[in-house]
Amino acid sequence: MTTPDEEQEQPGMHAGRGSSTGEDQAEAAPEAIAVVGIAALYPTARGVADYWRLLTEGTARDSAATPQDAPGAPRTPASPESLADIEVDVARFGIPPAQAPSMARMQLLMLEAARQCLDDAGYGQRPLPSDRTDVVTGTCFGLDRQYANALRVASSRYARDLERAMASAENPDLGGAAPRAAEELRSAALRHLGASPHDRIGEMASTIPARVAAAFGLHGRTLALESADATSYLGIAHAMDSLRSEVTDAVLVLAGQCREGRFPARALAAKGLSTAGPGRPHGDPAVADSRPAVSEGVGGLLLKRLSSAERDGDRVYATLLDCTLQQDARPGVFRYPTSAELYRRATAASWRRSGVPAARVQYVEYTGRGPEREPGAWAGLADGAAAPVPAGTVRDRLGHTFANAGVAAVSKVALALHHQRLPPQRTDAGARPQLPLAEAPFGAVGDAPFRAAAEAEEWQRPADGGPRLAVVTGASLTGTVCRLVVQEHRATEGIREPEQSAGHQGGAGPVRRTGQRVAVSRRTAAGPEPIAVVGFGGRFADAADADAFWAATLSGRDRIRPVSGALLDRELYHSPEALGLNRSYAEQGAPMPVPGAPPPGVRIPPSRYQALDAAQRVGLAVAGELFARRGAAPAGTLSGTGLVAVGSNLGLSRERQLNTVLCLDVLEDLVRSLSTLAPWSREEVEPLLKSVRELYGEAGSVDSPVALDGCLASGVAALIANEYGLAAVPVAVEAACASSLAAVDMAVSRLRTGGADYALAGGVELPCNARDMILCSALGLLSHGKITPFDLAADGFSPGDGCALFLLKRYDDARRDGDPILGLLRGVGGSNDAKSLIAPDAAGQSRAMRQAFEQVDFAPGAVDYVEAHGTGTRVGDRVEAAAMAEVYASPEREAPLEIGSAKSFFGHTFAAAGAAGLLRALLAVGARTLPPNANLRKVDPGLELDLIPARVCGEARPWRTEPGRPRRAGVSSFGTGGINYHLLLEEYTDSHGL
């Protein structure tokens, strides 16, 4: 029996109908996930063997005895702290030479890490199940190419300001020099910062997994994500969910961190987090350290279900039993969690979900605050342990690799289990030891029964003969607590031993039967349990909420117009005549105003609110609309553990802007080298540069403790969770234009595996700005007029700003809680073309559609309407129609399939595109009305819609179905990089007997 408090701690307890039948109580925990491949690219380790040597070399005493930074001590050569010297042969990965210069450095490093991981797993010579192998990548902060592109675009403005400043300077002997200097600077910036038509593709975080998929012929889901220093934990959790949901058979998880711009270090320092070198506690105020707050590193894990790994003869390093994530939802600036109750709850939940008693844990690896700073979290361990438990952190060797931290830690523990040895823990002289040394008395650090291994030592087998077992812990500055249970694998024993079945509550003593239902939501003959949409909100051009969005749709009139000069300075950035690298030939878009104040009920100081990115403000406002529609405070109506997954560009505009301000000296150096200014003396040039810098403003805002908050992509989700008091883990998801549906897919997986009890999912992006329009124009993607999907005149898309969010629950939970069920998500399919990063592919798109139908009990012929991706490019629309014909064509179809696209009204909202399509389909189902397309004059005959049969209409019409059959819609979202997602939405009726 559980107490009410314990019941709140059990994600997935109510994953079924909420009954407590004996059958539910006896259900086993989910299958273990096998680690079959490891990659390690770190400044002092360039492979798995190097990594293990790095972890085990020397002793704690050796490193403390001759510290490099001790006054008067003989200095040894400093270890490299960068990955800059790694050379990656792009030709071996099939990368066209024209695209290589525009690629972010992280793309190259992750390609090499992917190769290393697959080779380590033995798949360099034998194929993986390519159609069912996903690639998930994690990064944090901007990529070098994003920073360079932003500075390049800004250089045009700088050049104009330089021209004006020179023209006003008193130097009559140098008349006419100002225009020449400005033009010379523009050319110099293009050469120095690089410029290519492929820059838009090269800078996107989602291009990284897409590039990996293309290089190794993998056709599963591809997405990039970010959740501050919990990033790689979210990647591992999503991989485990996907494997246990059986929507994939293998997942390649890659997580990397590089120091690619000036902003992150400056912003972390402003938060007091700049003292995190190897061997030092993160942010310890007692330590003065000149090393950077973020260390570099790229790592990878290849994960499979244990049964698949054993069947395929894989070498298994270790198995993952559970990944528990919980959120410390506190309003205010982002900071690391400090709640003792939260740490205790997360630890207890991880042991319960994995079926592991606390006394079985033999080692704790931490990437966050350290176990000695988590009061009360390890009480069960203290009760059952006969001696202090070894604990350590890979940060003693690597420093804090931030987005990579979880992968680095899991790799260390998996190798230690595989070798059955515990690495020693290093400490540096002058720094407070992060853990007491081996001879320290039990309980020397608070209540924690931990010790640090002074020497490498054999990992003793448990007294009961069971497998060795460890816990990996972490925390993020956005408030997430992470717990991951890792177990030794014995090739002759198969899966977990019987005494570790689900339901154990922790502590010492024998295991008793009671991740209570702790596994997955129920499956029926109809497939996995449906996910109910119980709330929504949206904001787009001229549509401040979802009601206005639907009204605009029914009006038949688009919201696309010339964007304002504040968004696109036409003197600098508009040139309608031809393609260019620093100008856009298009000027049409669908922008929306950014909120100037927080939504009602949310209290954010004006200084902090002004520091937020526009996407963060919009997301917070749309969440406010969603909760207002429900008519109750969210914290009071949403219990258990949640997830906030928001599709987003992982490089927010504000971060790029602040980094640009910090890099004005780069442009100033270029000015000093201009031949036009050769006759000018230093005394004339320096005041000139000072006057131009004053026009940009100083970098003071970067040094505010809230600067970092407004620049994290996951900050959109974290703001929603923390300001609305939701115990929901925040994560940003990028899958190019399919980002929103990738976020929804992550939410559905978390719900179905019991990792979350509710989820907010959707997307937000504001691409109506000079940078995005210039980069898209360089590729020829924009329309010269207005976007017209499926029309014969289609010549490209118009950008649009937008955001839509959806509140999701398991179907049974929504019914139990009395929620209004607005629609049912029945299936989500995902795939990657693995062909071209630019050109769409019908086979890849149809693969995603078929995967969605594998999860339901109805055929494509039972779907009435498809909310299409519909980019308004001639090739894109025709390829999408061909993909629909492969799946939806049916001679039994009673009426033509209706096709439409929200982009015809609100433009292409990039990361929010899938959310816009889902919102339109959901509202259409609720209104029983088939939505129209705007600006449709003549349907392109090249679509060959008669093959389905299908039609595109320019006016709204009643949505009629057979009696007793719910209305059903498909929603497509396809992104650059060959990323494809397809979702199946079903009307909820009282007759549902699922």
Coordinates of C-alpha atoms in Angstrom, one line a residue, residues 167-405:
A167 CA 31.4 60.9 -43.7
S168 CA 31.0 63.1 -40.6
A169 CA 34.7 63.0 -39.6
E170 CA 36.7 66.2 -40.2
N171 CA 39.2 65.1 -42.8
P172 CA 38.6 67.0 -46.1
D173 CA 41.7 65.5 -47.7
L174 CA 40.1 62.0 -47.7
G175 CA 36.8 62.8 -49.4
G176 CA 34.9 59.9 -50.9
A177 CA 36.6 57.3 -48.8
A178 CA 33.5 56.4 -46.7
P179 CA 31.6 54.5 -49.4
R180 CA 34.7 52.6 -50.5
A181 CA 35.6 51.6 -46.9
A182 CA 32.0 50.4 -46.3
E183 CA 32.0 48.2 -49.4
E184 CA 35.5 46.9 -48.7
L185 CA 34.4 46.0 -45.2
R186 CA 31.4 44.0 -46.5
S187 CA 33.7 42.0 -48.8
A188 CA 36.3 41.5 -46.1
A189 CA 33.6 40.2 -43.7
L190 CA 32.3 37.7 -46.3
R191 CA 35.8 36.4 -46.7
H192 CA 36.7 36.3 -43.1
L193 CA 33.5 34.9 -41.7
G194 CA 32.7 32.6 -44.7
A195 CA 29.6 32.8 -46.8
S196 CA 27.8 30.1 -48.8
P197 CA 24.3 29.4 -50.1
H198 CA 24.4 26.4 -47.8
D199 CA 24.9 28.4 -44.6
R200 CA 21.3 27.9 -43.5
I201 CA 21.6 24.1 -43.6
G202 CA 25.1 24.1 -42.2
E203 CA 24.2 26.1 -39.1
M204 CA 21.1 24.1 -38.0
A205 CA 21.5 21.8 -35.0
S206 CA 19.1 19.3 -36.6
T207 CA 21.4 19.0 -39.6
I208 CA 23.8 17.1 -37.3
P209 CA 21.6 14.0 -36.8
A210 CA 20.4 14.2 -40.4
R211 CA 24.0 14.3 -41.6
V212 CA 24.9 11.3 -39.5
A213 CA 21.8 9.4 -40.8
A214 CA 22.8 10.2 -44.4
A215 CA 26.4 9.2 -43.9
F216 CA 25.5 5.8 -42.5
G217 CA 22.3 5.1 -44.4
L218 CA 20.0 5.2 -41.3
H219 CA 16.3 5.8 -42.0
G220 CA 14.8 6.1 -38.5
R221 CA 13.9 9.3 -36.6
T222 CA 16.4 12.1 -36.4
L223 CA 16.3 15.0 -34.0
A224 CA 18.4 17.3 -31.9
L225 CA 17.6 18.4 -28.4
E226 CA 18.8 20.7 -25.6
S227 CA 18.0 20.9 -21.9
A228 CA 21.0 22.7 -20.5
D229 CA 23.3 20.3 -18.6
A230 CA 20.6 17.7 -18.5
T231 CA 20.7 17.5 -22.3
S232 CA 22.3 14.1 -22.7
Y233 CA 20.0 12.6 -20.0
L234 CA 17.0 13.7 -22.0
G235 CA 18.5 12.1 -25.1
I236 CA 19.1 8.8 -23.3
A237 CA 15.6 8.9 -21.8
H238 CA 14.0 9.5 -25.2
A239 CA 16.1 6.7 -26.7
M240 CA 14.9 4.3 -24.0
D241 CA 11.3 5.4 -24.5
S242 CA 11.5 4.8 -28.3
L243 CA 13.1 1.4 -27.8
R244 CA 10.6 0.3 -25.2
S245 CA 7.7 1.5 -27.3
E246 CA 9.1 -0.6 -30.1
V247 CA 8.9 2.2 -32.7
T248 CA 12.7 1.7 -33.2
D249 CA 15.2 -1.1 -32.8
A250 CA 18.4 0.9 -32.2
V251 CA 19.2 4.5 -31.2
L252 CA 22.5 6.3 -31.7
V253 CA 22.7 9.0 -29.0
L254 CA 25.4 11.6 -29.5
A255 CA 26.0 14.6 -27.2
G256 CA 28.6 17.3 -27.6
Q257 CA 29.9 20.5 -26.1
C258 CA 32.4 22.9 -27.6
R259 CA 33.4 26.4 -26.8
E260 CA 32.2 28.0 -30.1
G261 CA 31.4 31.5 -29.1
R262 CA 32.2 34.2 -26.6
F263 CA 28.7 34.4 -25.1
P264 CA 28.3 31.1 -23.1
A265 CA 31.4 31.6 -20.9
R266 CA 30.5 35.3 -20.2
A267 CA 26.9 34.5 -19.4
L268 CA 27.9 31.5 -17.1
A269 CA 30.3 33.8 -15.3
A270 CA 27.5 36.3 -14.7
K271 CA 25.6 33.5 -13.0
G272 CA 28.7 32.7 -10.8
L273 CA 29.3 29.4 -12.7
S274 CA 32.8 30.1 -14.0
T275 CA 34.9 27.8 -11.7
A276 CA 34.5 24.4 -13.1
G277 CA 37.9 23.1 -14.3
P278 CA 38.9 19.4 -13.9
G279 CA 38.9 18.3 -10.3
R280 CA 36.9 21.3 -9.1
P281 CA 33.3 21.5 -7.9
H282 CA 31.1 23.3 -10.3
G283 CA 30.6 26.9 -9.2
D284 CA 32.3 26.4 -5.8
P285 CA 32.8 29.9 -4.5
A286 CA 35.8 28.8 -2.4
V287 CA 37.8 28.0 -5.5
A288 CA 39.4 30.6 -7.8
D289 CA 39.9 29.0 -11.1
S290 CA 40.8 30.6 -14.5
R291 CA 39.7 27.5 -16.5
P292 CA 36.5 27.8 -18.5
A293 CA 33.2 26.9 -17.1
V294 CA 32.4 24.6 -20.0
S295 CA 34.8 21.9 -21.1
E296 CA 34.8 20.3 -24.6
G297 CA 33.8 16.8 -25.4
V298 CA 31.7 14.7 -27.8
G299 CA 30.5 11.2 -26.8
G300 CA 28.1 8.6 -28.1
L301 CA 26.2 5.5 -27.1
L302 CA 24.5 2.9 -29.3
L303 CA 21.5 1.5 -27.5
K304 CA 19.3 -1.5 -28.2
R305 CA 16.8 -3.5 -26.3
L306 CA 18.6 -6.2 -24.4
S307 CA 16.7 -9.0 -26.1
S308 CA 17.7 -7.6 -29.5
A309 CA 21.3 -7.2 -28.5
E310 CA 21.5 -10.8 -27.3
R311 CA 19.8 -12.1 -30.4
D312 CA 22.2 -10.1 -32.6
G313 CA 25.3 -11.3 -30.7
D314 CA 26.3 -7.8 -29.6
R315 CA 28.9 -7.2 -27.0
V316 CA 27.0 -5.5 -24.1
Y317 CA 29.0 -3.1 -21.9
A318 CA 26.1 -2.6 -19.4
T319 CA 22.4 -2.3 -19.3
L320 CA 20.2 0.8 -18.5
L321 CA 17.3 -0.1 -16.2
D322 CA 15.7 3.3 -15.8
C323 CA 16.1 7.1 -16.5
T324 CA 14.1 9.1 -14.0
L325 CA 13.8 12.9 -14.6
Q326 CA 12.0 15.3 -12.3
Q327 CA 11.7 19.1 -12.1
D328 CA 12.2 21.6 -9.3
A329 CA 9.5 24.0 -10.5
R330 CA 10.5 27.4 -8.9
P331 CA 9.7 30.8 -10.4
G332 CA 12.5 33.1 -10.9
V333 CA 16.0 33.0 -12.5
F334 CA 17.2 29.6 -13.6
R335 CA 19.3 27.8 -11.0
Y336 CA 20.3 24.4 -9.9
P337 CA 17.7 22.5 -7.8
T338 CA 18.2 22.6 -4.0
S339 CA 15.1 20.9 -2.8
A340 CA 16.0 18.0 -0.5
E341 CA 12.6 16.5 -1.0
L342 CA 13.0 16.6 -4.8
Y343 CA 16.3 14.7 -4.6
R344 CA 14.8 12.2 -2.3
R345 CA 11.8 11.7 -4.4
A346 CA 13.8 11.3 -7.7
T347 CA 16.1 8.8 -6.1
A348 CA 13.3 6.7 -4.6
A349 CA 11.4 6.8 -7.9
S350 CA 14.5 5.6 -9.9
W351 CA 14.9 2.6 -7.5
R352 CA 11.2 1.9 -7.6
R353 CA 10.9 2.1 -11.4
S354 CA 13.9 0.0 -12.0
G355 CA 13.0 -2.6 -9.3
V356 CA 16.3 -2.1 -7.6
P357 CA 16.6 -2.0 -3.8
A358 CA 18.8 0.8 -2.5
A359 CA 21.2 -1.6 -0.7
R360 CA 22.2 -3.1 -4.1
V361 CA 23.8 0.2 -5.3
Q362 CA 27.6 -0.2 -5.2
Y363 CA 28.7 3.0 -7.0
V364 CA 27.4 6.5 -7.6
E365 CA 28.6 8.7 -10.5
Y366 CA 27.5 12.3 -10.4
T367 CA 27.6 15.1 -12.9
G368 CA 25.7 17.7 -10.9
R369 CA 26.0 18.9 -7.3
G370 CA 27.4 15.7 -5.9
P371 CA 25.7 13.2 -3.7
E372 CA 27.0 14.8 -0.5
R373 CA 25.0 17.9 -1.4
E374 CA 21.7 16.0 -1.8
P375 CA 20.5 15.7 1.8
G376 CA 18.1 12.9 2.5
A377 CA 18.4 11.5 -1.0
W378 CA 20.5 8.5 0.0
A379 CA 18.8 7.4 3.2
G380 CA 18.0 3.9 1.8
L381 CA 21.6 3.5 0.8
A382 CA 22.9 4.4 4.2
D383 CA 20.5 2.0 5.9
G384 CA 21.6 -1.0 3.7
A385 CA 25.3 -0.3 3.2
A386 CA 27.8 -2.0 5.5
A387 CA 30.6 0.3 4.4
P388 CA 30.9 3.6 2.5
V389 CA 29.8 3.4 -1.1
P390 CA 32.4 4.5 -3.7
A391 CA 31.3 7.7 -5.6
G392 CA 33.0 9.8 -8.1
T393 CA 32.7 12.1 -11.1
V394 CA 34.3 12.1 -14.5
R395 CA 34.6 15.8 -14.2
D396 CA 37.9 15.2 -12.3
R397 CA 39.3 14.3 -15.8
L398 CA 37.2 16.2 -18.2
G399 CA 35.8 19.2 -16.4
H400 CA 32.1 20.0 -16.9
T401 CA 31.2 19.0 -20.5
F402 CA 27.6 20.4 -20.0
A403 CA 25.4 19.0 -22.8
N404 CA 27.8 16.0 -23.0
A405 CA 28.0 15.4 -19.2

